Amino acid sequence: TGPDITVPNYQSYIPYANSVVAVNSSVTWKMNEEIDPISVNNNTAYVYDTTGSWTIVAGHVALANDGKTIHWVPTENLLAGRRYYTHLGGVTDISGNSNSADNFYFTTSLEEDMVAPEINQTSITEGLHVSTNARVRIQFNEAVDDISLTGINLKVLGEIQSVSYTLD
């Protein structure tokens, strides 16, 4: 009903602040509104290696198809046992409102995570009869990257159903 004057901000991010992660980790920010894809680039979203001279780590940044999720992926594995500092600043929403800088630290472990996430539990089990609008909830044993969830299907009697999903 009026102009958009709300500043975009993150709702969540992975890895969590001050967490210890595998050297093959990436960074994800989930924003509170749709972001202008032109504003998402290596000048607005990047990671520093704080050891020594605060060098910017080579990586690729992109906005996911939902328009709200920003992914930064390093070009090579991060160095083991290092403290990193993330920066997200200057991205704009589709009305041109710019976010203030959002930053957090994380540390890499001494080894690479080579084990795929596993399902801990689900809200619906095989053979259970549910309504047509039932929600399927899946809990994994570790955080998952929503980009890696492409290709997940729900089949009913062998036919793929159209569904949407969210992560929390």
PDB file of C-alpha atoms in Angstrom:
ATOM      1  CA  THR A   1       0.000   0.000   0.000  1.00  0.00           C
ATOM      2  CA  GLY A   2       3.043   2.251   0.186  1.00  0.00           C
ATOM      3  CA  PRO A   3       6.760   2.399  -0.505  1.00  0.00           C
ATOM      4  CA  ASP A   4       9.071  -0.316   0.861  1.00  0.00           C
ATOM      5  CA  ILE A   5      11.384   1.348   3.382  1.00  0.00           C
ATOM      6  CA  THR A   6      12.276  -1.821   5.296  1.00  0.00           C
ATOM      7  CA  VAL A   7      15.989  -2.597   5.344  1.00  0.00           C
ATOM      8  CA  PRO A   8      16.789  -6.215   4.410  1.00  0.00           C
ATOM      9  CA  ASN A   9      18.441  -8.239   7.142  1.00  0.00           C
ATOM     10  CA  TYR A  10      19.409 -11.843   7.727  1.00  0.00           C
ATOM     11  CA  GLN A  11      16.971 -14.186   9.493  1.00  0.00           C
ATOM     12  CA  SER A  12      19.546 -16.914   9.973  1.00  0.00           C
ATOM     13  CA  TYR A  13      22.969 -17.983   8.828  1.00  0.00           C
ATOM     14  CA  ILE A  14      25.107 -21.096   8.690  1.00  0.00           C
ATOM     15  CA  PRO A  15      27.606 -21.802  10.086  1.00  0.00           C
ATOM     16  CA  TYR A  16      26.455 -20.529  13.441  1.00  0.00           C
ATOM     17  CA  ALA A  17      28.501 -17.795  15.099  1.00  0.00           C
ATOM     18  CA  ASN A  18      31.641 -19.107  16.813  1.00  0.00           C
ATOM     19  CA  SER A  19      30.972 -22.671  15.677  1.00  0.00           C
ATOM     20  CA  VAL A  20      33.581 -25.187  14.533  1.00  0.00           C
ATOM     21  CA  VAL A  21      32.980 -26.475  11.004  1.00  0.00           C
ATOM     22  CA  ALA A  22      34.605 -28.781   8.475  1.00  0.00           C
ATOM     23  CA  VAL A  23      37.163 -27.352   6.039  1.00  0.00           C
ATOM     24  CA  ASN A  24      34.800 -28.064   3.130  1.00  0.00           C
ATOM     25  CA  SER A  25      32.049 -25.813   4.558  1.00  0.00           C
ATOM     26  CA  SER A  26      30.278 -22.906   2.876  1.00  0.00           C
ATOM     27  CA  VAL A  27      28.370 -19.904   4.266  1.00  0.00           C
ATOM     28  CA  THR A  28      24.630 -19.295   3.860  1.00  0.00           C
ATOM     29  CA  TRP A  29      22.574 -16.260   4.847  1.00  0.00           C
ATOM     30  CA  LYS A  30      18.756 -16.469   4.803  1.00  0.00           C
ATOM     31  CA  MET A  31      17.327 -12.962   4.371  1.00  0.00           C
ATOM     32  CA  ASN A  32      13.978 -11.587   5.583  1.00  0.00           C
ATOM     33  CA  GLU A  33      12.901 -10.411   2.113  1.00  0.00           C
ATOM     34  CA  GLU A  34      13.768 -10.870  -1.556  1.00  0.00           C
ATOM     35  CA  ILE A  35      17.161  -9.504  -2.565  1.00  0.00           C
ATOM     36  CA  ASP A  36      18.164  -7.824  -5.821  1.00  0.00           C
ATOM     37  CA  PRO A  37      20.391 -10.449  -7.490  1.00  0.00           C
ATOM     38  CA  ILE A  38      22.633  -7.757  -9.021  1.00  0.00           C
ATOM     39  CA  SER A  39      23.611  -6.625  -5.515  1.00  0.00           C
ATOM     40  CA  VAL A  40      24.885 -10.092  -4.549  1.00  0.00           C
ATOM     41  CA  ASN A  41      28.538 -10.296  -5.560  1.00  0.00           C
ATOM     42  CA  ASN A  42      32.071 -10.765  -4.192  1.00  0.00           C
ATOM     43  CA  ASN A  43      32.074  -7.143  -2.977  1.00  0.00           C
ATOM     44  CA  THR A  44      28.973  -7.568  -0.793  1.00  0.00           C
ATOM     45  CA  ALA A  45      29.413 -11.131   0.523  1.00  0.00           C
ATOM     46  CA  TYR A  46      32.806 -12.568   1.383  1.00  0.00           C
ATOM     47  CA  VAL A  47      34.924 -14.302   4.017  1.00  0.00           C
ATOM     48  CA  TYR A  48      38.215 -13.264   5.610  1.00  0.00           C
ATOM     49  CA  ASP A  49      40.899 -15.590   6.941  1.00  0.00           C
ATOM     50  CA  THR A  50      41.735 -13.755  10.187  1.00  0.00           C
ATOM     51  CA  THR A  51      45.077 -15.514  10.623  1.00  0.00           C
ATOM     52  CA  GLY A  52      47.835 -13.081   9.753  1.00  0.00           C
ATOM     53  CA  SER A  53      46.769 -10.240   7.495  1.00  0.00           C
ATOM     54  CA  TRP A  54      42.982 -10.744   7.189  1.00  0.00           C
ATOM     55  CA  THR A  55      43.082 -12.046   3.627  1.00  0.00           C
ATOM     56  CA  ILE A  56      39.822 -12.353   1.686  1.00  0.00           C
ATOM     57  CA  VAL A  57      39.226 -16.013   0.812  1.00  0.00           C
ATOM     58  CA  ALA A  58      38.570 -16.773  -2.868  1.00  0.00           C
ATOM     59  CA  GLY A  59      34.996 -17.907  -3.341  1.00  0.00           C
ATOM     60  CA  HIS A  60      31.815 -17.671  -5.354  1.00  0.00           C
ATOM     61  CA  VAL A  61      28.637 -16.013  -4.126  1.00  0.00           C
ATOM     62  CA  ALA A  62      25.145 -16.434  -5.541  1.00  0.00           C
ATOM     63  CA  LEU A  63      21.514 -15.818  -4.738  1.00  0.00           C
ATOM     64  CA  ALA A  64      19.338 -18.943  -4.661  1.00  0.00           C
ATOM     65  CA  ASN A  65      16.131 -19.249  -6.682  1.00  0.00           C
ATOM     66  CA  ASP A  66      13.996 -18.321  -3.654  1.00  0.00           C
ATOM     67  CA  GLY A  67      15.450 -14.783  -3.862  1.00  0.00           C
ATOM     68  CA  LYS A  68      16.219 -14.771  -0.134  1.00  0.00           C
ATOM     69  CA  THR A  69      19.105 -17.205   0.339  1.00  0.00           C
ATOM     70  CA  ILE A  70      22.679 -16.065  -0.297  1.00  0.00           C
ATOM     71  CA  HIS A  71      25.378 -18.744  -0.623  1.00  0.00           C
ATOM     72  CA  TRP A  72      29.127 -18.201  -0.472  1.00  0.00           C
ATOM     73  CA  VAL A  73      31.240 -21.204  -1.463  1.00  0.00           C
ATOM     74  CA  PRO A  74      35.048 -21.182  -1.239  1.00  0.00           C
ATOM     75  CA  THR A  75      36.986 -21.922  -4.414  1.00  0.00           C
ATOM     76  CA  GLU A  76      39.083 -24.443  -2.454  1.00  0.00           C
ATOM     77  CA  ASN A  77      38.695 -26.030   0.961  1.00  0.00           C
ATOM     78  CA  LEU A  78      39.257 -23.651   3.854  1.00  0.00           C
ATOM     79  CA  LEU A  79      42.473 -24.095   5.822  1.00  0.00           C
ATOM     80  CA  ALA A  80      42.269 -26.319   8.897  1.00  0.00           C
ATOM     81  CA  GLY A  81      42.305 -24.860  12.389  1.00  0.00           C
ATOM     82  CA  ARG A  82      41.724 -21.268  11.251  1.00  0.00           C
ATOM     83  CA  ARG A  83      39.337 -18.561  12.415  1.00  0.00           C
ATOM     84  CA  TYR A  84      37.250 -16.961   9.661  1.00  0.00           C
ATOM     85  CA  TYR A  85      35.151 -13.793   9.607  1.00  0.00           C
ATOM     86  CA  THR A  86      32.151 -13.435   7.313  1.00  0.00           C
ATOM     87  CA  HIS A  87      30.873 -10.179   5.849  1.00  0.00           C
ATOM     88  CA  LEU A  88      27.521  -9.419   4.256  1.00  0.00           C
ATOM     89  CA  GLY A  89      27.011  -5.726   3.562  1.00  0.00           C
ATOM     90  CA  GLY A  90      25.537  -3.597   0.809  1.00  0.00           C
ATOM     91  CA  VAL A  91      23.059  -6.111  -0.595  1.00  0.00           C
ATOM     92  CA  THR A  92      19.776  -4.456  -1.495  1.00  0.00           C
ATOM     93  CA  ASP A  93      16.181  -5.570  -1.646  1.00  0.00           C
ATOM     94  CA  ILE A  94      14.244  -5.174  -4.876  1.00  0.00           C
ATOM     95  CA  SER A  95      13.214  -1.657  -3.774  1.00  0.00           C
ATOM     96  CA  GLY A  96      16.825  -0.545  -3.383  1.00  0.00           C
ATOM     97  CA  ASN A  97      17.044  -0.593   0.439  1.00  0.00           C
ATOM     98  CA  SER A  98      20.543  -1.638   1.522  1.00  0.00           C
ATOM     99  CA  ASN A  99      21.370  -3.856   4.495  1.00  0.00           C
ATOM    100  CA  SER A 100      23.838  -2.792   7.128  1.00  0.00           C
ATOM    101  CA  ALA A 101      26.891  -5.012   7.534  1.00  0.00           C
ATOM    102  CA  ASP A 102      26.268  -8.392   9.151  1.00  0.00           C
ATOM    103  CA  ASN A 103      29.332 -10.255  10.386  1.00  0.00           C
ATOM    104  CA  PHE A 104      30.206 -13.332  12.431  1.00  0.00           C
ATOM    105  CA  TYR A 105      33.169 -15.611  13.137  1.00  0.00           C
ATOM    106  CA  PHE A 106      33.595 -19.365  12.766  1.00  0.00           C
ATOM    107  CA  THR A 107      36.552 -21.739  13.057  1.00  0.00           C
ATOM    108  CA  THR A 108      37.507 -24.687  10.881  1.00  0.00           C
ATOM    109  CA  SER A 109      38.216 -28.082  12.373  1.00  0.00           C
ATOM    110  CA  LEU A 110      41.321 -30.079  11.638  1.00  0.00           C
ATOM    111  CA  GLU A 111      39.549 -32.486   9.269  1.00  0.00           C
ATOM    112  CA  GLU A 112      37.155 -32.594   6.339  1.00  0.00           C
ATOM    113  CA  ASP A 113      33.542 -33.753   6.817  1.00  0.00           C
ATOM    114  CA  MET A 114      33.257 -36.739   4.465  1.00  0.00           C
ATOM    115  CA  VAL A 115      30.049 -38.183   5.948  1.00  0.00           C
ATOM    116  CA  ALA A 116      26.731 -37.346   4.308  1.00  0.00           C
ATOM    117  CA  PRO A 117      23.885 -36.091   6.494  1.00  0.00           C
ATOM    118  CA  GLU A 118      21.527 -38.786   7.744  1.00  0.00           C
ATOM    119  CA  ILE A 119      17.840 -38.660   8.572  1.00  0.00           C
ATOM    120  CA  ASN A 120      17.198 -38.811  12.326  1.00  0.00           C
ATOM    121  CA  GLN A 121      13.418 -38.961  12.151  1.00  0.00           C
ATOM    122  CA  THR A 122      10.394 -38.097  10.023  1.00  0.00           C
ATOM    123  CA  SER A 123       6.842 -37.027  10.830  1.00  0.00           C
ATOM    124  CA  ILE A 124       5.339 -39.646   8.506  1.00  0.00           C
ATOM    125  CA  THR A 125       6.341 -43.298   8.355  1.00  0.00           C
ATOM    126  CA  GLU A 126       5.808 -45.876   5.643  1.00  0.00           C
ATOM    127  CA  GLY A 127       2.262 -47.243   5.629  1.00  0.00           C
ATOM    128  CA  LEU A 128       0.802 -44.373   7.659  1.00  0.00           C
ATOM    129  CA  HIS A 129      -2.470 -42.963   6.281  1.00  0.00           C
ATOM    130  CA  VAL A 130      -2.504 -39.146   6.240  1.00  0.00           C
ATOM    131  CA  SER A 131      -4.649 -36.348   4.823  1.00  0.00           C
ATOM    132  CA  THR A 132      -3.819 -34.872   1.421  1.00  0.00           C
ATOM    133  CA  ASN A 133      -2.503 -31.681   3.019  1.00  0.00           C
ATOM    134  CA  ALA A 134      -0.216 -33.385   5.551  1.00  0.00           C
ATOM    135  CA  ARG A 135       3.248 -31.895   6.063  1.00  0.00           C
ATOM    136  CA  VAL A 136       6.241 -34.151   5.877  1.00  0.00           C
ATOM    137  CA  ARG A 137       8.897 -33.070   8.375  1.00  0.00           C
ATOM    138  CA  ILE A 138      12.404 -34.516   8.205  1.00  0.00           C
ATOM    139  CA  GLN A 139      15.072 -34.031  10.853  1.00  0.00           C
ATOM    140  CA  PHE A 140      18.699 -34.501   9.806  1.00  0.00           C
ATOM    141  CA  ASN A 141      21.612 -35.217  12.139  1.00  0.00           C
ATOM    142  CA  GLU A 142      23.435 -32.040  11.002  1.00  0.00           C
ATOM    143  CA  ALA A 143      22.797 -28.789   9.166  1.00  0.00           C
ATOM    144  CA  VAL A 144      22.160 -29.202   5.436  1.00  0.00           C
ATOM    145  CA  ASP A 145      22.633 -26.747   2.587  1.00  0.00           C
ATOM    146  CA  ASP A 146      19.362 -26.123   0.737  1.00  0.00           C
ATOM    147  CA  ILE A 147      21.182 -26.003  -2.615  1.00  0.00           C
ATOM    148  CA  SER A 148      22.037 -29.673  -2.080  1.00  0.00           C
ATOM    149  CA  LEU A 149      18.330 -30.552  -1.743  1.00  0.00           C
ATOM    150  CA  THR A 150      17.596 -30.318  -5.472  1.00  0.00           C
ATOM    151  CA  GLY A 151      16.282 -33.569  -6.824  1.00  0.00           C
ATOM    152  CA  ILE A 152      14.343 -34.516  -3.692  1.00  0.00           C
ATOM    153  CA  ASN A 153      10.990 -35.898  -4.765  1.00  0.00           C
ATOM    154  CA  LEU A 154       7.740 -36.975  -3.169  1.00  0.00           C
ATOM    155  CA  LYS A 155       6.179 -39.858  -5.046  1.00  0.00           C
ATOM    156  CA  VAL A 156       2.640 -41.151  -4.718  1.00  0.00           C
ATOM    157  CA  LEU A 157       2.060 -44.503  -6.396  1.00  0.00           C
ATOM    158  CA  GLY A 158       5.246 -43.950  -8.395  1.00  0.00           C
ATOM    159  CA  GLU A 159       4.300 -40.481  -9.682  1.00  0.00           C
ATOM    160  CA  ILE A 160       6.302 -37.407  -8.649  1.00  0.00           C
ATOM    161  CA  GLN A 161       4.147 -34.826  -6.844  1.00  0.00           C
ATOM    162  CA  SER A 162       4.644 -31.061  -7.002  1.00  0.00           C
ATOM    163  CA  VAL A 163       5.747 -29.850  -3.555  1.00  0.00           C
ATOM    164  CA  SER A 164       7.592 -26.968  -1.940  1.00  0.00           C
ATOM    165  CA  TYR A 165       9.958 -27.123   1.014  1.00  0.00           C
ATOM    166  CA  THR A 166      11.621 -24.902   3.568  1.00  0.00           C
ATOM    167  CA  LEU A 167      14.444 -25.378   6.030  1.00  0.00           C
ATOM    168  CA  ASP A 168      14.536 -24.196   9.615  1.00  0.00           C
TER     169      ASP A 168
END
